[in-house]
PDB file of C-alpha atoms in Angstrom:
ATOM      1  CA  UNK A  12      14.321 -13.485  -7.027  1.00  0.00           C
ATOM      2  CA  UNK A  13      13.571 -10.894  -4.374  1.00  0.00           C
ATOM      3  CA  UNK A  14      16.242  -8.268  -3.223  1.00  0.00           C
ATOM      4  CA  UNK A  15      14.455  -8.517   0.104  1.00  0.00           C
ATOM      5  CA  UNK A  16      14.512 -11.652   2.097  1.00  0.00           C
ATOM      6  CA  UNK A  17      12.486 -13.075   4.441  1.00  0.00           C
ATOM      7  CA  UNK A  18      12.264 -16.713   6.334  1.00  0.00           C
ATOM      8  CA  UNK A  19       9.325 -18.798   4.707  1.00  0.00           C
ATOM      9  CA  UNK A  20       8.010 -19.660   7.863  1.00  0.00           C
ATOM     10  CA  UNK A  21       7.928 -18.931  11.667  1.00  0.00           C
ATOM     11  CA  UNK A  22       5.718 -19.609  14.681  1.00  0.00           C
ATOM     12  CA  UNK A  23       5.090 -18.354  18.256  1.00  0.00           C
ATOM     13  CA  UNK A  24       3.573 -19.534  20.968  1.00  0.00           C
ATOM     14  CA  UNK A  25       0.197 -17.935  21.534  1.00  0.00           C
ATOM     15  CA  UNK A  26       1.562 -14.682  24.501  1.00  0.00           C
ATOM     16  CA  UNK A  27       4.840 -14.715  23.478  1.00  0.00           C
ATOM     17  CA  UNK A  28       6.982 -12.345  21.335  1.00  0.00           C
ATOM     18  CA  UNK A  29       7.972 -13.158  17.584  1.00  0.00           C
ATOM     19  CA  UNK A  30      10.482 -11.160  15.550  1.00  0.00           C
ATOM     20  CA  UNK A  31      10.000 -11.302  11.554  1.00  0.00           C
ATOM     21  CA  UNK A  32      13.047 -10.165   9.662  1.00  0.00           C
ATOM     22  CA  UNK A  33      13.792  -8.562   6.334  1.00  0.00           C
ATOM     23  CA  UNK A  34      17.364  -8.573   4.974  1.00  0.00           C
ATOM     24  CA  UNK A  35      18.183  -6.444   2.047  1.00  0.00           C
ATOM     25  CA  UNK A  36      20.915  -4.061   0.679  1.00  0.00           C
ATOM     26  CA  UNK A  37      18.421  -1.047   0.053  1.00  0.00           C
ATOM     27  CA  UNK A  38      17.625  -1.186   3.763  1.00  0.00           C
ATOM     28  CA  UNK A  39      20.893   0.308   4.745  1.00  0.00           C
ATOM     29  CA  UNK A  40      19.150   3.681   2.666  1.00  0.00           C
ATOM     30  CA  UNK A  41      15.426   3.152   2.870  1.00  0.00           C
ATOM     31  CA  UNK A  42      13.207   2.706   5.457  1.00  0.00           C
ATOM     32  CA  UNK A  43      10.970  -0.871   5.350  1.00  0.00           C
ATOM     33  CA  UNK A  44       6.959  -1.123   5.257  1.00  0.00           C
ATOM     34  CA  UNK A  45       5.072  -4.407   6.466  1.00  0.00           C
ATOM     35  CA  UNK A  46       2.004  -5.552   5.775  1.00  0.00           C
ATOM     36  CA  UNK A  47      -0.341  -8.339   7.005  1.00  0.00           C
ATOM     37  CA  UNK A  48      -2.518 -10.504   4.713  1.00  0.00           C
ATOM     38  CA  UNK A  49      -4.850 -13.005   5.875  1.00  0.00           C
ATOM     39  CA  UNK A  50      -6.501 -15.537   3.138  1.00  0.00           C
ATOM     40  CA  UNK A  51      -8.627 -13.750   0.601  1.00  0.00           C
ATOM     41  CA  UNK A  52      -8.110 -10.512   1.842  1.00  0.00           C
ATOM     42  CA  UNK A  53      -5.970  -7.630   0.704  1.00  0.00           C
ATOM     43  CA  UNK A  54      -2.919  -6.510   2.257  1.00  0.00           C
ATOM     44  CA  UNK A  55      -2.711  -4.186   5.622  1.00  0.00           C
ATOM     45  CA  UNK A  56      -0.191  -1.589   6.144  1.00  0.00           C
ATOM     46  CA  UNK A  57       1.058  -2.033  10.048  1.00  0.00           C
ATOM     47  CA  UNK A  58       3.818  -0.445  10.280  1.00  0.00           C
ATOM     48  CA  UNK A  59       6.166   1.954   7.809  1.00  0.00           C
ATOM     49  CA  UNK A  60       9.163   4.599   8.304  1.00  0.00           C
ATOM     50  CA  UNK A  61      10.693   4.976  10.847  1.00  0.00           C
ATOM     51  CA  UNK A  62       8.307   5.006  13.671  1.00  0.00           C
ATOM     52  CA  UNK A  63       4.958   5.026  12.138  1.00  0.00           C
ATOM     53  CA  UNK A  64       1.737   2.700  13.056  1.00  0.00           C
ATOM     54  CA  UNK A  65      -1.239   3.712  11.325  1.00  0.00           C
ATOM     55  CA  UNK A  66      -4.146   4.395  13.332  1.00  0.00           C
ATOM     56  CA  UNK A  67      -6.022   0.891  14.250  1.00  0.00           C
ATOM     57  CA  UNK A  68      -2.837  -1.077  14.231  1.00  0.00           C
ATOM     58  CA  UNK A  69      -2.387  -2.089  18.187  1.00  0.00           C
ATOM     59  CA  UNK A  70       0.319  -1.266  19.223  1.00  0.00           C
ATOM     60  CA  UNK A  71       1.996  -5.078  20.435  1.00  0.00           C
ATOM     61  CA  UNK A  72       3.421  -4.636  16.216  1.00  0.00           C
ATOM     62  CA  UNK A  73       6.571  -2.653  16.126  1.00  0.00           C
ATOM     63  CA  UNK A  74       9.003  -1.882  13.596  1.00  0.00           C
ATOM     64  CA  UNK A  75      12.654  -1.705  13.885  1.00  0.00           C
ATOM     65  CA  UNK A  76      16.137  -1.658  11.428  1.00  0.00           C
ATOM     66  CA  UNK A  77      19.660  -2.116  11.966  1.00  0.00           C
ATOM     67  CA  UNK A  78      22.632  -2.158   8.867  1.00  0.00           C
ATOM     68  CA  UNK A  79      20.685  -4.259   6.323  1.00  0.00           C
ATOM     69  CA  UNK A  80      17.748  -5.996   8.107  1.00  0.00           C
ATOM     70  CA  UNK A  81      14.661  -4.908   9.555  1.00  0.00           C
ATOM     71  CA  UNK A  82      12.351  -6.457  11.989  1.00  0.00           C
ATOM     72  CA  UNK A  83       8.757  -6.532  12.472  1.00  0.00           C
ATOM     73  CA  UNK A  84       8.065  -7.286  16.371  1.00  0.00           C
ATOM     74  CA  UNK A  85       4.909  -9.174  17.598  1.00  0.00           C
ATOM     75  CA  UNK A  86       4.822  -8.634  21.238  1.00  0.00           C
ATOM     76  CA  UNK A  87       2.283 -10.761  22.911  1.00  0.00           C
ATOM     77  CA  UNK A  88       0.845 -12.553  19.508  1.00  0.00           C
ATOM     78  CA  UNK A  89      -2.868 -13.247  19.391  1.00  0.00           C
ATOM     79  CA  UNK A  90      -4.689 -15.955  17.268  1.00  0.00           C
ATOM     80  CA  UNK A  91      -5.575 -12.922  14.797  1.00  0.00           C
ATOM     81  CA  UNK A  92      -2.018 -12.317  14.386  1.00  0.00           C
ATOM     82  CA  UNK A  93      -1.840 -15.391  12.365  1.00  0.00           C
ATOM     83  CA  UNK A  94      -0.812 -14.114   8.691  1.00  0.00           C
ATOM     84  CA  UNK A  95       1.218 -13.714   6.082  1.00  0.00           C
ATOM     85  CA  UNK A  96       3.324 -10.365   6.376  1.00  0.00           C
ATOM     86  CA  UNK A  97       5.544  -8.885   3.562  1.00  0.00           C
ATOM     87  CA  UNK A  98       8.399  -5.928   3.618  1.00  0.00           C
ATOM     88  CA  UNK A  99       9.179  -4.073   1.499  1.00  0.00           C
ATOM     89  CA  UNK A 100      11.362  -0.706   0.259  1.00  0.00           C
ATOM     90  CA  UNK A 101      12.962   1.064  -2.426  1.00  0.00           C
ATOM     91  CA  UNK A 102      14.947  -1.064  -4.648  1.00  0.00           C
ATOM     92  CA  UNK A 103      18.765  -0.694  -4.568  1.00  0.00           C
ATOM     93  CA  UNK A 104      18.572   1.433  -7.907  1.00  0.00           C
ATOM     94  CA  UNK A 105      16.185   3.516  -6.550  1.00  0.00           C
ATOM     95  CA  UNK A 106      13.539   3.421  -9.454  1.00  0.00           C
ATOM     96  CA  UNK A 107      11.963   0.285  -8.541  1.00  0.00           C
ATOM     97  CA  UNK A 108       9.607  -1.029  -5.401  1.00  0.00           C
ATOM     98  CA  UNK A 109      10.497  -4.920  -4.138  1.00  0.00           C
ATOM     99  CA  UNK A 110       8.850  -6.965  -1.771  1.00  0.00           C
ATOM    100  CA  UNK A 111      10.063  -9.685   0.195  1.00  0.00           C
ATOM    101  CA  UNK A 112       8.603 -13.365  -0.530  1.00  0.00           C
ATOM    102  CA  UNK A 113       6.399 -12.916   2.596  1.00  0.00           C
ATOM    103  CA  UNK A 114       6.702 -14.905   5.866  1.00  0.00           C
ATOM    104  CA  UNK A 115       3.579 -17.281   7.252  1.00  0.00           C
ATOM    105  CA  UNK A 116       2.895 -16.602  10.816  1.00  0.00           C
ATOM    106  CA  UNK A 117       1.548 -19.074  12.762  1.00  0.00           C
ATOM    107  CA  UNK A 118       0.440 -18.422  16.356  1.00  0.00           C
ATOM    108  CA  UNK A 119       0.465 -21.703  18.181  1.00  0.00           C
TER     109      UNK A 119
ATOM    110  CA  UNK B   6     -14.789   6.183   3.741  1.00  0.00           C
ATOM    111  CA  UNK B   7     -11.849   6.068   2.135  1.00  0.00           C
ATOM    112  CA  UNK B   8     -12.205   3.679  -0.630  1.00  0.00           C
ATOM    113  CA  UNK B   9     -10.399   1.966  -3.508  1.00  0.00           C
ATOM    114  CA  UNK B  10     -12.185  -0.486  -5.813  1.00  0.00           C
ATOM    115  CA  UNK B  11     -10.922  -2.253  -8.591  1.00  0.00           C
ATOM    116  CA  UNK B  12     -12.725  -3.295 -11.590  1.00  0.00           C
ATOM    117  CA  UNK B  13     -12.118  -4.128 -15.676  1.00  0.00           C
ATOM    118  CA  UNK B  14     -10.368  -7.961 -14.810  1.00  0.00           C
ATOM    119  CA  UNK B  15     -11.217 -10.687 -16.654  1.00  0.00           C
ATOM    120  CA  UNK B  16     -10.287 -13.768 -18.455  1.00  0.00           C
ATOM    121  CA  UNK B  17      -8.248 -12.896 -21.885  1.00  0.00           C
ATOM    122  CA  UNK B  18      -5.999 -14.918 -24.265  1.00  0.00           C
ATOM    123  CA  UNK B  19      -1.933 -14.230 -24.582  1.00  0.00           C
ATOM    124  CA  UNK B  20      -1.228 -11.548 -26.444  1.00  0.00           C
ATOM    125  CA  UNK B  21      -4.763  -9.939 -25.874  1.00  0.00           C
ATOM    126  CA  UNK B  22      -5.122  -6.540 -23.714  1.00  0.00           C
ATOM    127  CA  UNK B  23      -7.353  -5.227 -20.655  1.00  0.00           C
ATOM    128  CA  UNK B  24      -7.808  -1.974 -18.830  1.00  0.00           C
ATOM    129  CA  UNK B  25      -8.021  -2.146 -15.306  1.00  0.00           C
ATOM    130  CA  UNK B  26      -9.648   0.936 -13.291  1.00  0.00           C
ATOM    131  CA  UNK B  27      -9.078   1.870  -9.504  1.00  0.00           C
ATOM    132  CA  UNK B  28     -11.952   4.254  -8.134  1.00  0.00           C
ATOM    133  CA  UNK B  29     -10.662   6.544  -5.219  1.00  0.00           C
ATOM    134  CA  UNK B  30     -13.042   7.577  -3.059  1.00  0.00           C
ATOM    135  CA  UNK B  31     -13.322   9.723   0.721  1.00  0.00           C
ATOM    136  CA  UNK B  32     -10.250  11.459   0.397  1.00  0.00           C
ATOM    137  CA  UNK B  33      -8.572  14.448  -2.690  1.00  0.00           C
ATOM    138  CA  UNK B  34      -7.416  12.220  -4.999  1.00  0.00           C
ATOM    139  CA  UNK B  35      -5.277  14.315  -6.653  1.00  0.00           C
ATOM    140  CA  UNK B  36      -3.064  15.090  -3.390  1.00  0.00           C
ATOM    141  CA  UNK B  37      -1.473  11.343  -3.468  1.00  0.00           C
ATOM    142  CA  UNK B  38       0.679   9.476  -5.343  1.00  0.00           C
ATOM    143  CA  UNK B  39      -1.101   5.525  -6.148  1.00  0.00           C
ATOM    144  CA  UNK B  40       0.268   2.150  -6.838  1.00  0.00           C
ATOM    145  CA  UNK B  41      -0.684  -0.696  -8.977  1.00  0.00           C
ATOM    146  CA  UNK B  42       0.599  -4.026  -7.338  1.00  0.00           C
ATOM    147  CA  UNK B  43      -0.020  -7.954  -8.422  1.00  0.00           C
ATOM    148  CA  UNK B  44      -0.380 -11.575  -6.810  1.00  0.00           C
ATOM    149  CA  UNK B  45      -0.325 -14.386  -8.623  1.00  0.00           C
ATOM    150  CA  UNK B  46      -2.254 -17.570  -7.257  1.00  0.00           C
ATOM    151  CA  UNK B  47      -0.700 -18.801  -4.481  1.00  0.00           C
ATOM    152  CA  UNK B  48       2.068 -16.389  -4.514  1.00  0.00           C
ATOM    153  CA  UNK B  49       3.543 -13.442  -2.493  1.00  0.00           C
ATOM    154  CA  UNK B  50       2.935  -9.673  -3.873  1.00  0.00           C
ATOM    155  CA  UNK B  51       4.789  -7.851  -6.358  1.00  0.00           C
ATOM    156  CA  UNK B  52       4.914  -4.479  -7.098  1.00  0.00           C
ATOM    157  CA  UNK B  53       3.833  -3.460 -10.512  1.00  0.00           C
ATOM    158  CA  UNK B  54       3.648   0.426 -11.132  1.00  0.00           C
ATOM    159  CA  UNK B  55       3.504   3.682  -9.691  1.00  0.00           C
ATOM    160  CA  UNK B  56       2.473   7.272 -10.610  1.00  0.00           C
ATOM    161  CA  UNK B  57       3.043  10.487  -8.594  1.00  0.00           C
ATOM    162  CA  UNK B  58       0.106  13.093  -7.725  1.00  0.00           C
ATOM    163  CA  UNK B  59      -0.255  14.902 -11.114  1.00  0.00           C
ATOM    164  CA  UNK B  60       1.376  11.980 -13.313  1.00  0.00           C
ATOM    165  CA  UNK B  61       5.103  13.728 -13.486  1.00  0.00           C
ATOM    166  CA  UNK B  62       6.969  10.945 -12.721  1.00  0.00           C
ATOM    167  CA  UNK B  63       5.970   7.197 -13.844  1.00  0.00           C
ATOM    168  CA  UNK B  64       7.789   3.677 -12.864  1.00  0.00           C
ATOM    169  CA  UNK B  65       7.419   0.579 -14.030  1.00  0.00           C
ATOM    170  CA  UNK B  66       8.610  -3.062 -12.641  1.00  0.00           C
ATOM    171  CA  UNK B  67      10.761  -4.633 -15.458  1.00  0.00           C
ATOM    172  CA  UNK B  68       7.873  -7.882 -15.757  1.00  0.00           C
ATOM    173  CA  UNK B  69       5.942  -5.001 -17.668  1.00  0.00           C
ATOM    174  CA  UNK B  70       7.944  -2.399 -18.583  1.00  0.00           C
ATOM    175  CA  UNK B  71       7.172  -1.822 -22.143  1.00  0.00           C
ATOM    176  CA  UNK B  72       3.719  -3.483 -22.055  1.00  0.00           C
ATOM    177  CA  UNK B  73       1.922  -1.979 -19.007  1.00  0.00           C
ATOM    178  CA  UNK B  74       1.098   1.796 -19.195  1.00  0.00           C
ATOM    179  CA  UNK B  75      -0.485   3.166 -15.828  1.00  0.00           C
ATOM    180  CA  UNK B  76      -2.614   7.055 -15.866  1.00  0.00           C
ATOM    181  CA  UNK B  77      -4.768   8.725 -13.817  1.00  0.00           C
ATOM    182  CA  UNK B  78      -7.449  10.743 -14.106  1.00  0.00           C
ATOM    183  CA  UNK B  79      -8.004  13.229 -11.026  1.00  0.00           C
ATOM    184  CA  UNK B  80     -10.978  15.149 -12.163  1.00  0.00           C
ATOM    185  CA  UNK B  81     -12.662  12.207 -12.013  1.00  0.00           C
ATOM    186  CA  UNK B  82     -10.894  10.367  -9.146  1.00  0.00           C
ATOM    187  CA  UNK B  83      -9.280   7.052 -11.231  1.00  0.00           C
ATOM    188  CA  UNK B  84      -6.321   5.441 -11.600  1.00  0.00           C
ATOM    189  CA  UNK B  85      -5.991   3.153 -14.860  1.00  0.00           C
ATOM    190  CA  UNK B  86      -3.637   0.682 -16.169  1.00  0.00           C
ATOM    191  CA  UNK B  87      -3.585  -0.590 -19.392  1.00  0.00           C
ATOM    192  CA  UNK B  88      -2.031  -4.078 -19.953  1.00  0.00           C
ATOM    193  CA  UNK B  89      -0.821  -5.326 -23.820  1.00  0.00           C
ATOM    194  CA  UNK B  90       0.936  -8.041 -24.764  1.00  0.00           C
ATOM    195  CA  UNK B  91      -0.755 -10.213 -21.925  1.00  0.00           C
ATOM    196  CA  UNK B  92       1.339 -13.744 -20.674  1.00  0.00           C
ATOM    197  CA  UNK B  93       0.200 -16.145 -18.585  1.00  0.00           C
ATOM    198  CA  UNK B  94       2.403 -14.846 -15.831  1.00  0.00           C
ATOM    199  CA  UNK B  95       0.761 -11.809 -15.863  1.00  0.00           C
ATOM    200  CA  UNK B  96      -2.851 -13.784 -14.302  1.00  0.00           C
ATOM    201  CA  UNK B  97      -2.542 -12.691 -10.828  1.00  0.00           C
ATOM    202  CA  UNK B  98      -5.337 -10.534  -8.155  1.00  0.00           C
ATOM    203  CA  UNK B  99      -4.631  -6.461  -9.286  1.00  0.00           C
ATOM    204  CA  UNK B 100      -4.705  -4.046  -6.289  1.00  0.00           C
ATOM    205  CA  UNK B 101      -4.240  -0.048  -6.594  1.00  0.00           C
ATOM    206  CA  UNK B 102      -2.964   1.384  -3.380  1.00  0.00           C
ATOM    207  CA  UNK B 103      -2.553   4.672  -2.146  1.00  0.00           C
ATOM    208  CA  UNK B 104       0.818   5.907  -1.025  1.00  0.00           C
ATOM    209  CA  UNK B 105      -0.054   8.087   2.141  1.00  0.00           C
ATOM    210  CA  UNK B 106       1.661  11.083   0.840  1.00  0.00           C
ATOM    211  CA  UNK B 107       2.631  12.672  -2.563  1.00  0.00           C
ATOM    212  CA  UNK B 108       6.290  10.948  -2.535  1.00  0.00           C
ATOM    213  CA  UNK B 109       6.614   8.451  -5.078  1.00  0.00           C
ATOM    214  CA  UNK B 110       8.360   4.909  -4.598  1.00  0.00           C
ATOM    215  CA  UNK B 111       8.437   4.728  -0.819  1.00  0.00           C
ATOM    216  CA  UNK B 112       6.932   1.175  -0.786  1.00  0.00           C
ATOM    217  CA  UNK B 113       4.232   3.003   2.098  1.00  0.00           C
ATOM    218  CA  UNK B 114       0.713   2.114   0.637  1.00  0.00           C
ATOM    219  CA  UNK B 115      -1.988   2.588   3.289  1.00  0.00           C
ATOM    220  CA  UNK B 116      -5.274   2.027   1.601  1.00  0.00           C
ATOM    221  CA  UNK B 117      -5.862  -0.618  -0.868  1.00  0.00           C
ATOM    222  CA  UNK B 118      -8.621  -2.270  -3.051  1.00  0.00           C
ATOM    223  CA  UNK B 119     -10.087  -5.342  -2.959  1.00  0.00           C
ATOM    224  CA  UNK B 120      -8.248  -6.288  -5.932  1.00  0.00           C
ATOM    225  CA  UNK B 121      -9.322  -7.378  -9.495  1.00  0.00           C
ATOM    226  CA  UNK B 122      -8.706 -10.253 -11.133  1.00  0.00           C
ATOM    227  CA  UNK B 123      -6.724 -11.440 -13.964  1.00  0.00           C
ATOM    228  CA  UNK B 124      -6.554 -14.482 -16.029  1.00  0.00           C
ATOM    229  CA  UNK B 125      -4.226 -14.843 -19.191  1.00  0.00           C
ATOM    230  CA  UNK B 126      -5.304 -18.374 -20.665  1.00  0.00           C
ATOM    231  CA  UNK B 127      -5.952 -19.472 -23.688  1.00  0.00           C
TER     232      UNK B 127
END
């Protein structure tokens, strides 16, 4: 089992906004990364620390965190937003990396 | 380009070994700490292994601790990891990723591999 949680699932409505959370202990002491994955492709860093978007990422993904979840914000979702997207952080011991079991976007 | 590609997967039997390489590429090597991380078929990622900049400090995910060793070789731009003791849980796509600065264990890996893969059958 993951020490990071995420919902399965979720969907949005192609223009609006979509909020993908990621519950874990650890979060309340490490920052969160996400990444995107499309089918047969490797994973995509979009957004990490506290404020950081690598360069190419537009700018309608945002991160955010609050207590023990964090949330990955698609403002304005686009058919290419349609993914799979992961967290993850520091483990609560420290001396470990976890992911979350990865949420399935679909833009509707 | 900065570039990271995989190679040394294959199909092996339980309880046989592989080495799988990473080959860094565009950017010092040396300067960054790297990641080795695993999907199984059909399954989300898990972390595997991670190495700092000049191989001081070394972690391993518990699924392989003891039978996964990971090294790098930055005069000649590679990251390695050696799997023993192979299960059929361990058949999954292998990706080495680059954490975008020397810390270790952030989770932050912003370039990665195609991936490489492995099968554990017999």
């Amino acid at each position: 089992s993951s020490e990071l949680t995420q919902d399965p699932a979720v969907s949005v409505a192609l223009g609006q906004t979509v909020r993908i959370t990621c519950q874990g202990d650890s979060l309340r002491s490490f920052y969160v990364s996400w990444y995107q994955q499309k089918p047969g492709q490797a994973p995509l860093l979009v957004f990490y620390g506290k404020n950081n978007r690598p360069s190419g990422i537009p700018d309608r993904l945002s991160g955010s965190s609050s207590g023990n979840t964090a949330s990955l914000t698609i403002t304005g979702a686009q058919a290419e937003d349609e993914a799979d997207y992961y967290c993850n952080s520091r483990d609560s011991s420290g001396s470990h990396v976890v992911f979350g079991g990865g949420t399935k976007l679909t833009v509707l | 380009d900065v570039q990271l590609v995989e190679s040394g997967g294959g199909l092996v039997k339980p309880g046989g070994s592989l080495r799988l390489s990473c080959a860094a590429s565009g950017f010092t090597f040396s300067s960054y700490s790297m990641n080795w991380v695993r999907q199984a078929p059909g399954k989300g990622l898990e972390w595997v292994s991670s190495i700092t900049s000049h191989s001081n400090y070394i972690y391993y995910a518990d699924s392989v601790k003891g039978r996964f060793t990971i090294s790098r070789d930055n005069a000649d731009n590679s990251l390695y990891l050696q799997m023993n003791s192979l299960r059929v849980e361990d058949t999954a796509i292998y990706y080495c990723a680059r954490a975008p600065s020397p810390r270790i264990l952030t989770g932050e890996m912003d370039v990665w591999g195609k991936g490489t893969t492995v099968t554990v059958s017999s």
